[in-house]
mmCIF file of C-alpha atoms in Angstrom:
data_model
loop_
_atom_site.group_PDB
_atom_site.id
_atom_site.type_symbol
_atom_site.label_atom_id
_atom_site.label_comp_id
_atom_site.label_asym_id
_atom_site.label_seq_id
_atom_site.Cartn_x
_atom_site.Cartn_y
_atom_site.Cartn_z
ATOM 1 C CA MET O 114 -0.501 15.209 -11.934
ATOM 2 C CA GLU O 115 -3.734 13.518 -10.924
ATOM 3 C CA ALA O 116 -1.856 10.646 -9.293
ATOM 4 C CA ALA O 117 0.373 13.047 -7.350
ATOM 5 C CA PHE O 118 -2.596 15.085 -6.167
ATOM 6 C CA GLU O 119 -4.441 11.966 -5.035
ATOM 7 C CA ILE O 120 -1.430 10.670 -3.092
ATOM 8 C CA PHE O 121 -1.013 14.069 -1.451
ATOM 9 C CA GLN O 122 -4.662 14.159 -0.386
ATOM 10 C CA THR O 123 -4.779 10.616 0.961
ATOM 11 C CA SER O 124 -1.283 10.005 2.342
ATOM 12 C CA GLY O 125 0.346 13.394 2.700
ATOM 13 C CA TYR O 126 3.615 14.869 1.561
ATOM 14 C CA PRO O 127 5.955 12.142 2.952
ATOM 15 C CA GLU O 128 4.438 9.555 0.578
ATOM 16 C CA MET O 129 4.867 11.745 -2.522
ATOM 17 C CA THR O 130 7.830 9.937 -4.022
ATOM 18 C CA PHE O 131 8.478 9.449 -7.716
ATOM 19 C CA GLN O 132 8.136 5.704 -7.170
ATOM 20 C CA ASN O 133 4.696 6.012 -5.534
ATOM 21 C CA ILE O 134 3.453 8.516 -8.097
ATOM 22 C CA ALA O 135 4.622 6.299 -10.972
ATOM 23 C CA LYS O 136 2.950 3.259 -9.429
ATOM 24 C CA LYS O 137 -0.324 5.149 -8.953
ATOM 25 C CA ALA O 138 -0.187 6.512 -12.530
ATOM 26 C CA LYS O 139 0.677 3.024 -13.858
ATOM 27 C CA THR O 140 3.868 4.216 -15.538
ATOM 28 C CA SER O 141 7.588 4.268 -14.829
ATOM 29 C CA ARG O 142 9.720 6.792 -13.002
ATOM 30 C CA THR O 143 11.625 7.453 -16.216
ATOM 31 C CA VAL O 144 8.459 8.681 -17.916
ATOM 32 C CA LEU O 145 7.809 11.049 -15.013
ATOM 33 C CA TYR O 146 11.284 12.530 -15.263
ATOM 34 C CA ARG O 147 10.771 13.202 -18.964
ATOM 35 C CA GLN O 148 7.549 15.119 -18.324
#
């Protein structure tokens, strides 16, 4: 959630992809889908 919030604040909604959030959170997209 922190990674998503930070991306939203700095880059805006268009950059809020699962790939970008996973990269920022240093995890994989699969882990995000499970949460």
